[in-house]
Amino acid sequence: MAHKSLLRWMKALVVAAMTVASPAGAQYQHCVDHGELVATLTEKFQEKQIAFGLIGRMAIMEVYVGATGSWTVIVTDTLGRSCIVAAGDSWESTATLSGEDV
């Protein structure tokens, strides 16, 4: 349990260190360039994108998951700014939608 809290704290700390104060960052707490955030999730947490979806024409939501079960949900706007909106541990994939009606 302590490992999960430490991982969440470390992720917040790393991304907070990358965050530049800007008006765009006011909506979400941790916003940076998409490439920077993806590189951090990949290098520091070994998380890879497993899903994404459009939020109208304004943004894209992406889910990144690591082999240890850590996960991060980010939203990226049309200017390429990405914000962490949720993160946690114990990710479980329940189904594959390939070819199924949703």
C-alpha atoms as one frame of an Amber mdcrd trajectory, in Angstrom:
protein
   0.000   0.000   0.000   2.859   2.392   0.814   4.323   1.679  -2.641   1.110
   2.912  -4.299   1.103   6.146  -2.312   4.782   6.703  -3.047   4.245   6.105
  -6.785   1.330   8.552  -6.904   3.335  11.143  -4.944   6.394  10.709  -7.201
   4.280  11.085 -10.366   2.710  14.285  -9.058   6.122  15.628  -8.048   7.762
  14.894 -11.406   4.947  16.446 -13.396   4.658  19.408 -11.035   8.353  20.100
 -11.572   7.693  20.202 -15.331   4.656  22.475 -15.036   5.030  26.050 -16.215
   2.590  28.580 -14.777   0.233  29.723 -17.510  -3.427  30.645 -17.952  -4.001
  27.245 -19.591  -2.677  25.551 -16.471  -5.366  27.184 -14.363  -8.024  24.696
 -15.487  -5.962  21.654 -14.521  -3.181  21.449 -12.003  -0.447  19.766 -14.094
  -0.317  20.953 -17.731   2.708  20.729 -20.032   3.525  20.111 -23.694   2.092
  16.773 -24.860   5.479  15.411 -25.940   7.059  16.247 -22.581   4.280  14.578
 -20.626   4.271  11.427 -22.760   8.077  11.199 -22.478   7.837  11.471 -18.695
   5.117   8.829 -18.444   7.178   6.520 -20.665  10.615   7.087 -19.128   9.807
   7.560 -15.442   6.759   5.298 -15.072   7.048   2.916 -18.056   3.449   3.742
 -18.982   2.205   3.298 -22.546  -0.951   4.524 -24.226  -3.678   1.876 -24.262
  -6.697   3.981 -25.254  -7.810   7.386 -26.464 -11.011   9.181 -27.374 -12.122
  12.527 -28.720 -13.791  15.101 -26.517 -15.730  16.847 -29.265 -13.454  18.993
 -31.407 -11.709  20.550 -28.436  -9.562  17.821 -26.882  -8.357  14.231 -26.789
  -8.441  12.022 -23.703  -5.721   9.357 -23.417  -5.132   6.511 -20.967  -1.575
   5.385 -20.192  -0.890   2.195 -18.214   2.281   0.627 -16.836   3.085  -3.065
 -16.371   2.954  -2.570 -12.589  -0.674  -1.409 -12.816  -0.011   2.326 -12.537
  -2.245   4.436 -14.782  -2.652   8.043 -15.879  -5.480   9.795 -17.739  -4.502
  12.927 -19.652  -6.440  15.450 -21.714  -4.746  17.317 -24.564  -6.190  20.497
 -26.067  -5.939  21.711 -29.666  -2.778  23.681 -28.835  -0.936  20.534 -27.700
  -1.089  21.216 -23.947  -1.651  18.054 -21.938  -3.033  17.909 -18.423  -3.149
  15.008 -15.986  -6.751  14.648 -14.853  -6.416  11.387 -12.896  -3.778   8.848
 -11.904  -3.701   5.736  -9.779  -2.705   2.114  -9.329  -4.122  -1.381  -9.798
  -5.320  -0.940 -13.401  -7.304  -3.929 -14.684  -8.351  -4.366 -18.307 -11.736
  -6.047 -18.460 -12.599  -6.477 -22.119 -11.432  -5.978 -25.677 -13.915  -4.130
 -27.886 -12.391  -5.219 -31.187 -15.302  -6.021 -33.511 -17.935  -5.745 -30.780
 -20.873  -3.361 -30.733 -20.454  -0.741 -28.038
